[in-house]
PDB file of C-alpha atoms in Angstrom:
ATOM      1  CA  UNK J   1      35.197 -60.227  56.619  1.00 94.00           C
ATOM      2  CA  UNK J   2      31.506 -61.124  56.795  1.00 97.00           C
ATOM      3  CA  UNK J   3      30.862 -64.879  56.709  1.00 98.00           C
ATOM      4  CA  UNK J   4      27.645 -66.864  56.689  1.00 98.00           C
ATOM      5  CA  UNK J   5      27.400 -70.500  57.683  1.00 98.00           C
ATOM      6  CA  UNK J   6      24.384 -72.780  57.248  1.00 98.00           C
ATOM      7  CA  UNK J   7      23.766 -75.583  59.689  1.00 98.00           C
ATOM      8  CA  UNK J   8      21.138 -78.237  60.249  1.00 96.00           C
ATOM      9  CA  UNK J   9      20.180 -81.841  59.524  1.00 97.00           C
ATOM     10  CA  UNK J  10      21.336 -83.216  56.202  1.00 96.00           C
ATOM     11  CA  UNK J  11      18.518 -85.720  56.038  1.00 98.00           C
ATOM     12  CA  UNK J  12      14.820 -85.073  56.579  1.00 98.00           C
ATOM     13  CA  UNK J  13      11.945 -87.509  56.263  1.00 98.00           C
ATOM     14  CA  UNK J  14       9.035 -86.844  53.891  1.00 98.00           C
ATOM     15  CA  UNK J  15       6.134 -84.880  55.456  1.00 97.00           C
ATOM     16  CA  UNK J  16       8.424 -83.541  58.213  1.00 98.00           C
ATOM     17  CA  UNK J  17       9.802 -80.033  58.705  1.00 98.00           C
ATOM     18  CA  UNK J  18      13.184 -78.988  57.401  1.00 98.00           C
ATOM     19  CA  UNK J  19      14.988 -76.633  59.813  1.00 98.00           C
ATOM     20  CA  UNK J  20      18.186 -74.756  59.008  1.00 98.00           C
ATOM     21  CA  UNK J  21      20.087 -71.925  60.709  1.00 98.00           C
ATOM     22  CA  UNK J  22      22.431 -69.383  59.213  1.00 98.00           C
ATOM     23  CA  UNK J  23      25.038 -67.924  61.553  1.00 98.00           C
ATOM     24  CA  UNK J  24      26.486 -64.575  60.647  1.00 98.00           C
ATOM     25  CA  UNK J  25      30.046 -63.739  61.730  1.00 97.00           C
ATOM     26  CA  UNK J  26      32.247 -60.699  61.098  1.00 97.00           C
ATOM     27  CA  UNK J  27      29.284 -58.350  61.110  1.00 96.00           C
ATOM     28  CA  UNK J  28      25.948 -57.633  62.765  1.00 96.00           C
ATOM     29  CA  UNK J  29      22.679 -59.089  61.523  1.00 97.00           C
ATOM     30  CA  UNK J  30      21.056 -56.019  63.079  1.00 96.00           C
ATOM     31  CA  UNK J  31      22.443 -53.661  60.428  1.00 93.00           C
ATOM     32  CA  UNK J  32      19.758 -51.410  58.980  1.00 92.00           C
ATOM     33  CA  UNK J  33      21.314 -51.789  55.548  1.00 93.00           C
ATOM     34  CA  UNK J  34      20.581 -55.449  54.902  1.00 95.00           C
ATOM     35  CA  UNK J  35      18.045 -58.203  54.527  1.00 95.00           C
ATOM     36  CA  UNK J  36      19.013 -61.849  54.936  1.00 97.00           C
ATOM     37  CA  UNK J  37      17.803 -64.482  52.559  1.00 97.00           C
ATOM     38  CA  UNK J  38      17.491 -68.177  51.837  1.00 98.00           C
ATOM     39  CA  UNK J  39      18.005 -69.670  48.391  1.00 98.00           C
ATOM     40  CA  UNK J  40      18.042 -73.291  47.257  1.00 98.00           C
ATOM     41  CA  UNK J  41      19.301 -75.288  44.340  1.00 98.00           C
ATOM     42  CA  UNK J  42      18.039 -78.808  43.570  1.00 98.00           C
ATOM     43  CA  UNK J  43      20.639 -81.189  42.127  1.00 97.00           C
ATOM     44  CA  UNK J  44      21.505 -80.216  38.566  1.00 96.00           C
ATOM     45  CA  UNK J  45      18.971 -77.383  38.524  1.00 97.00           C
ATOM     46  CA  UNK J  46      18.870 -73.600  38.895  1.00 98.00           C
ATOM     47  CA  UNK J  47      18.579 -71.243  41.819  1.00 98.00           C
ATOM     48  CA  UNK J  48      15.297 -70.596  43.652  1.00 98.00           C
ATOM     49  CA  UNK J  49      14.778 -67.798  46.181  1.00 98.00           C
ATOM     50  CA  UNK J  50      12.851 -69.013  49.258  1.00 98.00           C
ATOM     51  CA  UNK J  51      12.436 -65.909  51.324  1.00 97.00           C
ATOM     52  CA  UNK J  52      14.109 -63.122  53.231  1.00 96.00           C
ATOM     53  CA  UNK J  53      14.026 -61.369  56.622  1.00 96.00           C
ATOM     54  CA  UNK J  54      15.041 -58.039  58.108  1.00 95.00           C
ATOM     55  CA  UNK J  55      16.507 -57.872  61.596  1.00 96.00           C
ATOM     56  CA  UNK J  56      13.210 -56.423  62.853  1.00 95.00           C
ATOM     57  CA  UNK J  57      11.502 -59.639  61.845  1.00 95.00           C
ATOM     58  CA  UNK J  58       9.859 -58.313  58.711  1.00 94.00           C
ATOM     59  CA  UNK J  59       9.712 -61.109  56.086  1.00 95.00           C
ATOM     60  CA  UNK J  60       8.710 -61.709  52.536  1.00 94.00           C
ATOM     61  CA  UNK J  61       8.508 -65.061  50.786  1.00 96.00           C
ATOM     62  CA  UNK J  62       8.468 -66.726  47.390  1.00 97.00           C
ATOM     63  CA  UNK J  63       4.712 -66.995  46.634  1.00 96.00           C
ATOM     64  CA  UNK J  64       5.184 -70.588  45.431  1.00 96.00           C
ATOM     65  CA  UNK J  65       6.569 -71.668  48.820  1.00 98.00           C
ATOM     66  CA  UNK J  66       4.862 -69.181  51.153  1.00 97.00           C
ATOM     67  CA  UNK J  67       2.381 -71.590  52.667  1.00 97.00           C
ATOM     68  CA  UNK J  68       5.169 -73.894  53.886  1.00 98.00           C
ATOM     69  CA  UNK J  69       7.934 -71.391  54.819  1.00 98.00           C
ATOM     70  CA  UNK J  70       8.734 -69.573  58.017  1.00 98.00           C
ATOM     71  CA  UNK J  71      11.895 -67.459  58.374  1.00 98.00           C
ATOM     72  CA  UNK J  72      12.839 -66.029  61.753  1.00 98.00           C
ATOM     73  CA  UNK J  73      15.721 -64.038  63.244  1.00 98.00           C
ATOM     74  CA  UNK J  74      17.583 -64.191  66.573  1.00 98.00           C
ATOM     75  CA  UNK J  75      19.599 -60.969  66.850  1.00 97.00           C
ATOM     76  CA  UNK J  76      21.126 -62.036  70.185  1.00 97.00           C
ATOM     77  CA  UNK J  77      22.781 -64.977  68.453  1.00 97.00           C
ATOM     78  CA  UNK J  78      23.361 -63.184  65.104  1.00 98.00           C
ATOM     79  CA  UNK J  79      21.399 -65.933  63.406  1.00 98.00           C
ATOM     80  CA  UNK J  80      18.432 -66.354  61.147  1.00 98.00           C
ATOM     81  CA  UNK J  81      16.534 -69.570  60.489  1.00 98.00           C
ATOM     82  CA  UNK J  82      14.418 -71.354  57.917  1.00 98.00           C
ATOM     83  CA  UNK J  83      11.624 -73.788  58.508  1.00 98.00           C
ATOM     84  CA  UNK J  84      10.028 -75.588  55.547  1.00 98.00           C
ATOM     85  CA  UNK J  85       7.108 -77.836  56.421  1.00 98.00           C
ATOM     86  CA  UNK J  86       5.609 -80.889  54.759  1.00 98.00           C
ATOM     87  CA  UNK J  87       8.739 -81.620  52.730  1.00 98.00           C
ATOM     88  CA  UNK J  88       8.859 -84.019  49.806  1.00 98.00           C
ATOM     89  CA  UNK J  89      11.634 -85.303  47.606  1.00 98.00           C
ATOM     90  CA  UNK J  90      11.272 -82.166  45.522  1.00 98.00           C
ATOM     91  CA  UNK J  91      12.692 -80.190  48.421  1.00 98.00           C
ATOM     92  CA  UNK J  92      16.019 -82.005  48.178  1.00 98.00           C
ATOM     93  CA  UNK J  93      18.560 -79.303  47.435  1.00 98.00           C
ATOM     94  CA  UNK J  94      21.548 -77.337  48.460  1.00 98.00           C
ATOM     95  CA  UNK J  95      20.318 -74.572  50.713  1.00 98.00           C
ATOM     96  CA  UNK J  96      22.203 -71.285  50.837  1.00 98.00           C
ATOM     97  CA  UNK J  97      21.835 -68.279  53.113  1.00 98.00           C
ATOM     98  CA  UNK J  98      22.944 -64.902  51.824  1.00 98.00           C
ATOM     99  CA  UNK J  99      23.078 -61.167  52.651  1.00 98.00           C
ATOM    100  CA  UNK J 100      20.968 -58.796  50.610  1.00 96.00           C
ATOM    101  CA  UNK J 101      21.255 -55.065  50.339  1.00 88.00           C
ATOM    102  CA  UNK J 102      18.095 -53.340  51.563  1.00 86.00           C
ATOM    103  CA  UNK J 103      16.530 -51.512  48.606  1.00 84.00           C
ATOM    104  CA  UNK J 104      13.144 -50.506  50.003  1.00 81.00           C
ATOM    105  CA  UNK J 105      11.458 -50.411  53.423  1.00 79.00           C
ATOM    106  CA  UNK J 106      10.015 -53.845  52.779  1.00 79.00           C
ATOM    107  CA  UNK J 107      12.432 -55.633  50.499  1.00 83.00           C
ATOM    108  CA  UNK J 108      16.019 -56.586  49.939  1.00 84.00           C
ATOM    109  CA  UNK J 109      17.942 -56.677  46.742  1.00 91.00           C
ATOM    110  CA  UNK J 110      20.773 -58.632  45.199  1.00 96.00           C
ATOM    111  CA  UNK J 111      22.819 -61.131  47.227  1.00 97.00           C
ATOM    112  CA  UNK J 112      26.424 -60.054  47.692  1.00 96.00           C
ATOM    113  CA  UNK J 113      27.644 -62.455  50.372  1.00 98.00           C
ATOM    114  CA  UNK J 114      26.744 -66.151  50.406  1.00 98.00           C
ATOM    115  CA  UNK J 115      27.240 -69.056  52.713  1.00 98.00           C
ATOM    116  CA  UNK J 116      28.908 -72.188  51.437  1.00 98.00           C
ATOM    117  CA  UNK J 117      25.588 -74.056  51.286  1.00 98.00           C
ATOM    118  CA  UNK J 118      24.311 -77.167  52.990  1.00 98.00           C
ATOM    119  CA  UNK J 119      22.874 -80.215  51.291  1.00 98.00           C
ATOM    120  CA  UNK J 120      19.481 -81.397  52.509  1.00 98.00           C
ATOM    121  CA  UNK J 121      18.103 -84.696  51.317  1.00 98.00           C
ATOM    122  CA  UNK J 122      14.479 -85.626  51.836  1.00 98.00           C
ATOM    123  CA  UNK J 123      14.151 -89.411  52.093  1.00 97.00           C
ATOM    124  CA  UNK J 124      12.705 -92.009  54.381  1.00 95.00           C
TER     125      UNK J 124
ATOM    126  CA  UNK D   1       4.344 -62.925  38.869  1.00 89.00           C
ATOM    127  CA  UNK D   2       7.228 -61.632  36.767  1.00 94.00           C
ATOM    128  CA  UNK D   3       9.053 -64.408  34.881  1.00 96.00           C
ATOM    129  CA  UNK D   4      12.668 -64.263  33.865  1.00 98.00           C
ATOM    130  CA  UNK D   5      14.010 -65.992  30.746  1.00 98.00           C
ATOM    131  CA  UNK D   6      17.545 -66.306  29.469  1.00 98.00           C
ATOM    132  CA  UNK D   7      19.033 -67.066  26.084  1.00 98.00           C
ATOM    133  CA  UNK D   8      20.811 -69.091  25.006  1.00 98.00           C
ATOM    134  CA  UNK D   9      20.500 -71.884  27.549  1.00 98.00           C
ATOM    135  CA  UNK D  10      24.035 -72.904  26.725  1.00 98.00           C
ATOM    136  CA  UNK D  11      26.882 -71.775  24.506  1.00 98.00           C
ATOM    137  CA  UNK D  12      30.315 -72.831  23.578  1.00 98.00           C
ATOM    138  CA  UNK D  13      32.888 -70.223  22.521  1.00 98.00           C
ATOM    139  CA  UNK D  14      36.607 -69.929  21.968  1.00 98.00           C
ATOM    140  CA  UNK D  15      39.078 -68.213  24.329  1.00 98.00           C
ATOM    141  CA  UNK D  16      39.135 -64.538  23.467  1.00 98.00           C
ATOM    142  CA  UNK D  17      35.642 -64.478  21.992  1.00 98.00           C
ATOM    143  CA  UNK D  18      33.063 -61.891  22.879  1.00 98.00           C
ATOM    144  CA  UNK D  19      30.126 -63.592  24.620  1.00 98.00           C
ATOM    145  CA  UNK D  20      26.658 -62.110  25.122  1.00 98.00           C
ATOM    146  CA  UNK D  21      23.899 -63.565  27.270  1.00 98.00           C
ATOM    147  CA  UNK D  22      20.388 -62.105  27.174  1.00 98.00           C
ATOM    148  CA  UNK D  23      17.897 -61.947  30.018  1.00 98.00           C
ATOM    149  CA  UNK D  24      14.298 -60.865  29.577  1.00 98.00           C
ATOM    150  CA  UNK D  25      11.667 -59.992  32.184  1.00 98.00           C
ATOM    151  CA  UNK D  26       7.995 -60.551  31.437  1.00 97.00           C
ATOM    152  CA  UNK D  27       7.250 -57.069  32.842  1.00 96.00           C
ATOM    153  CA  UNK D  28       9.367 -54.014  33.308  1.00 96.00           C
ATOM    154  CA  UNK D  29      11.707 -54.099  36.314  1.00 95.00           C
ATOM    155  CA  UNK D  30      13.573 -50.839  35.773  1.00 94.00           C
ATOM    156  CA  UNK D  31      17.189 -51.703  36.533  1.00 94.00           C
ATOM    157  CA  UNK D  32      16.582 -54.079  39.430  1.00 95.00           C
ATOM    158  CA  UNK D  33      18.619 -56.790  37.773  1.00 97.00           C
ATOM    159  CA  UNK D  34      21.694 -58.714  38.960  1.00 98.00           C
ATOM    160  CA  UNK D  35      23.944 -61.264  37.310  1.00 98.00           C
ATOM    161  CA  UNK D  36      25.642 -64.138  39.093  1.00 98.00           C
ATOM    162  CA  UNK D  37      28.340 -66.593  38.073  1.00 98.00           C
ATOM    163  CA  UNK D  38      28.298 -70.132  39.442  1.00 98.00           C
ATOM    164  CA  UNK D  39      31.262 -72.344  38.645  1.00 97.00           C
ATOM    165  CA  UNK D  40      30.742 -76.099  38.877  1.00 94.00           C
ATOM    166  CA  UNK D  41      30.415 -77.211  42.490  1.00 94.00           C
ATOM    167  CA  UNK D  42      30.845 -73.660  43.815  1.00 97.00           C
ATOM    168  CA  UNK D  43      28.772 -70.963  45.452  1.00 98.00           C
ATOM    169  CA  UNK D  44      27.154 -68.330  43.208  1.00 98.00           C
ATOM    170  CA  UNK D  45      29.112 -65.090  42.965  1.00 98.00           C
ATOM    171  CA  UNK D  46      27.622 -61.665  42.327  1.00 98.00           C
ATOM    172  CA  UNK D  47      29.019 -60.118  39.170  1.00 98.00           C
ATOM    173  CA  UNK D  48      26.769 -57.144  38.366  1.00 98.00           C
ATOM    174  CA  UNK D  49      23.917 -55.318  40.096  1.00 96.00           C
ATOM    175  CA  UNK D  50      21.611 -52.495  39.125  1.00 95.00           C
ATOM    176  CA  UNK D  51      21.873 -53.943  35.592  1.00 97.00           C
ATOM    177  CA  UNK D  52      25.254 -52.382  34.837  1.00 97.00           C
ATOM    178  CA  UNK D  53      27.224 -51.844  38.037  1.00 97.00           C
ATOM    179  CA  UNK D  54      30.243 -54.115  38.374  1.00 97.00           C
ATOM    180  CA  UNK D  55      30.686 -55.704  41.778  1.00 97.00           C
ATOM    181  CA  UNK D  56      34.002 -54.889  43.437  1.00 96.00           C
ATOM    182  CA  UNK D  57      36.737 -57.308  42.425  1.00 97.00           C
ATOM    183  CA  UNK D  58      35.035 -58.565  39.285  1.00 98.00           C
ATOM    184  CA  UNK D  59      37.170 -58.395  36.137  1.00 98.00           C
ATOM    185  CA  UNK D  60      36.379 -55.549  33.766  1.00 98.00           C
ATOM    186  CA  UNK D  61      35.805 -57.944  30.884  1.00 98.00           C
ATOM    187  CA  UNK D  62      32.365 -58.464  32.402  1.00 98.00           C
ATOM    188  CA  UNK D  63      29.749 -55.810  31.668  1.00 98.00           C
ATOM    189  CA  UNK D  64      25.994 -55.501  31.893  1.00 98.00           C
ATOM    190  CA  UNK D  65      23.433 -53.335  30.181  1.00 98.00           C
ATOM    191  CA  UNK D  66      19.719 -52.848  29.753  1.00 98.00           C
ATOM    192  CA  UNK D  67      16.660 -51.512  31.523  1.00 97.00           C
ATOM    193  CA  UNK D  68      13.000 -52.333  31.657  1.00 97.00           C
ATOM    194  CA  UNK D  69      12.547 -55.799  30.240  1.00 97.00           C
ATOM    195  CA  UNK D  70      15.692 -56.569  28.223  1.00 98.00           C
ATOM    196  CA  UNK D  71      19.176 -57.028  29.664  1.00 98.00           C
ATOM    197  CA  UNK D  72      22.525 -58.374  28.537  1.00 98.00           C
ATOM    198  CA  UNK D  73      25.634 -59.716  30.164  1.00 98.00           C
ATOM    199  CA  UNK D  74      28.773 -59.443  28.035  1.00 98.00           C
ATOM    200  CA  UNK D  75      32.137 -61.067  28.479  1.00 98.00           C
ATOM    201  CA  UNK D  76      34.414 -59.068  26.234  1.00 98.00           C
ATOM    202  CA  UNK D  77      37.138 -61.693  25.952  1.00 98.00           C
ATOM    203  CA  UNK D  78      36.246 -65.149  27.219  1.00 98.00           C
ATOM    204  CA  UNK D  79      38.804 -66.766  29.498  1.00 98.00           C
ATOM    205  CA  UNK D  80      39.095 -70.396  30.593  1.00 97.00           C
ATOM    206  CA  UNK D  81      38.167 -69.413  34.153  1.00 97.00           C
ATOM    207  CA  UNK D  82      34.854 -68.062  32.900  1.00 98.00           C
ATOM    208  CA  UNK D  83      33.455 -71.536  32.376  1.00 98.00           C
ATOM    209  CA  UNK D  84      30.354 -71.441  34.540  1.00 98.00           C
ATOM    210  CA  UNK D  85      26.609 -71.053  34.561  1.00 98.00           C
ATOM    211  CA  UNK D  86      25.368 -67.503  34.568  1.00 98.00           C
ATOM    212  CA  UNK D  87      22.065 -66.460  36.187  1.00 98.00           C
ATOM    213  CA  UNK D  88      20.161 -63.240  36.022  1.00 98.00           C
ATOM    214  CA  UNK D  89      17.978 -62.244  38.916  1.00 98.00           C
ATOM    215  CA  UNK D  90      15.358 -59.572  39.316  1.00 97.00           C
ATOM    216  CA  UNK D  91      15.024 -58.071  42.748  1.00 95.00           C
ATOM    217  CA  UNK D  92      12.233 -55.549  42.735  1.00 85.00           C
ATOM    218  CA  UNK D  93       9.901 -56.960  45.386  1.00 83.00           C
ATOM    219  CA  UNK D  94       9.964 -60.796  45.113  1.00 91.00           C
ATOM    220  CA  UNK D  95      13.201 -62.228  43.808  1.00 96.00           C
ATOM    221  CA  UNK D  96      13.280 -64.395  40.751  1.00 97.00           C
ATOM    222  CA  UNK D  97      16.277 -66.044  39.068  1.00 98.00           C
ATOM    223  CA  UNK D  98      16.476 -66.792  35.398  1.00 98.00           C
ATOM    224  CA  UNK D  99      17.014 -70.425  34.377  1.00 98.00           C
ATOM    225  CA  UNK D 100      20.718 -70.001  33.727  1.00 98.00           C
ATOM    226  CA  UNK D 101      23.080 -70.026  30.756  1.00 98.00           C
ATOM    227  CA  UNK D 102      25.895 -72.548  30.754  1.00 98.00           C
ATOM    228  CA  UNK D 103      29.102 -71.273  29.157  1.00 98.00           C
ATOM    229  CA  UNK D 104      31.953 -73.503  28.171  1.00 97.00           C
ATOM    230  CA  UNK D 105      35.065 -73.379  26.000  1.00 97.00           C
ATOM    231  CA  UNK D 106      35.034 -74.664  22.442  1.00 95.00           C
TER     232      UNK D 106
END
């Protein structure tokens, strides 16, 4: 049974960089069939896709966040990571990682397996 | 950028009612459309992908239809456990979620 688990600091100061890791268990992150994505949900609000990565390191990002986002992969640890720079209170959210089916050479599709989510608060 | 809208934003229906939620894309997205269910305090769950394909394990009272710009999610007979917020998502190139439709029981 594939499982994803987010980890990282629950509190980040304004202007600093938010860093989260998603550990994949019960399957290989190096599968050619999947992309791996990050999604967030501010308190009481809807879902926002942040970006996604293929095991080769190929990435694509939400244009509205692209300038602040870096997603990387470590296949040796079966993990992928999110860095979001220059955070503000607006980045306070539950952050989810998820598996996406690969639908084209350069993009993933819908999310069929999700982590439980981790709450990140931006506050001094 | 392609925008996704949903209607209504919320609805209240009786147990056993047929419920329909609409999702509209600002440009054609073929059938690259998924639906998710998120119960309060829980992780989103994939219900439907490719506009009309039911994810394994999802009850058959859920169905999806549409192509291009207009899509619908239908619950044929609303059950108490269906109380949730439902999101559509387009996934051709960049991913975008709709704003959500909150469903509760009257």
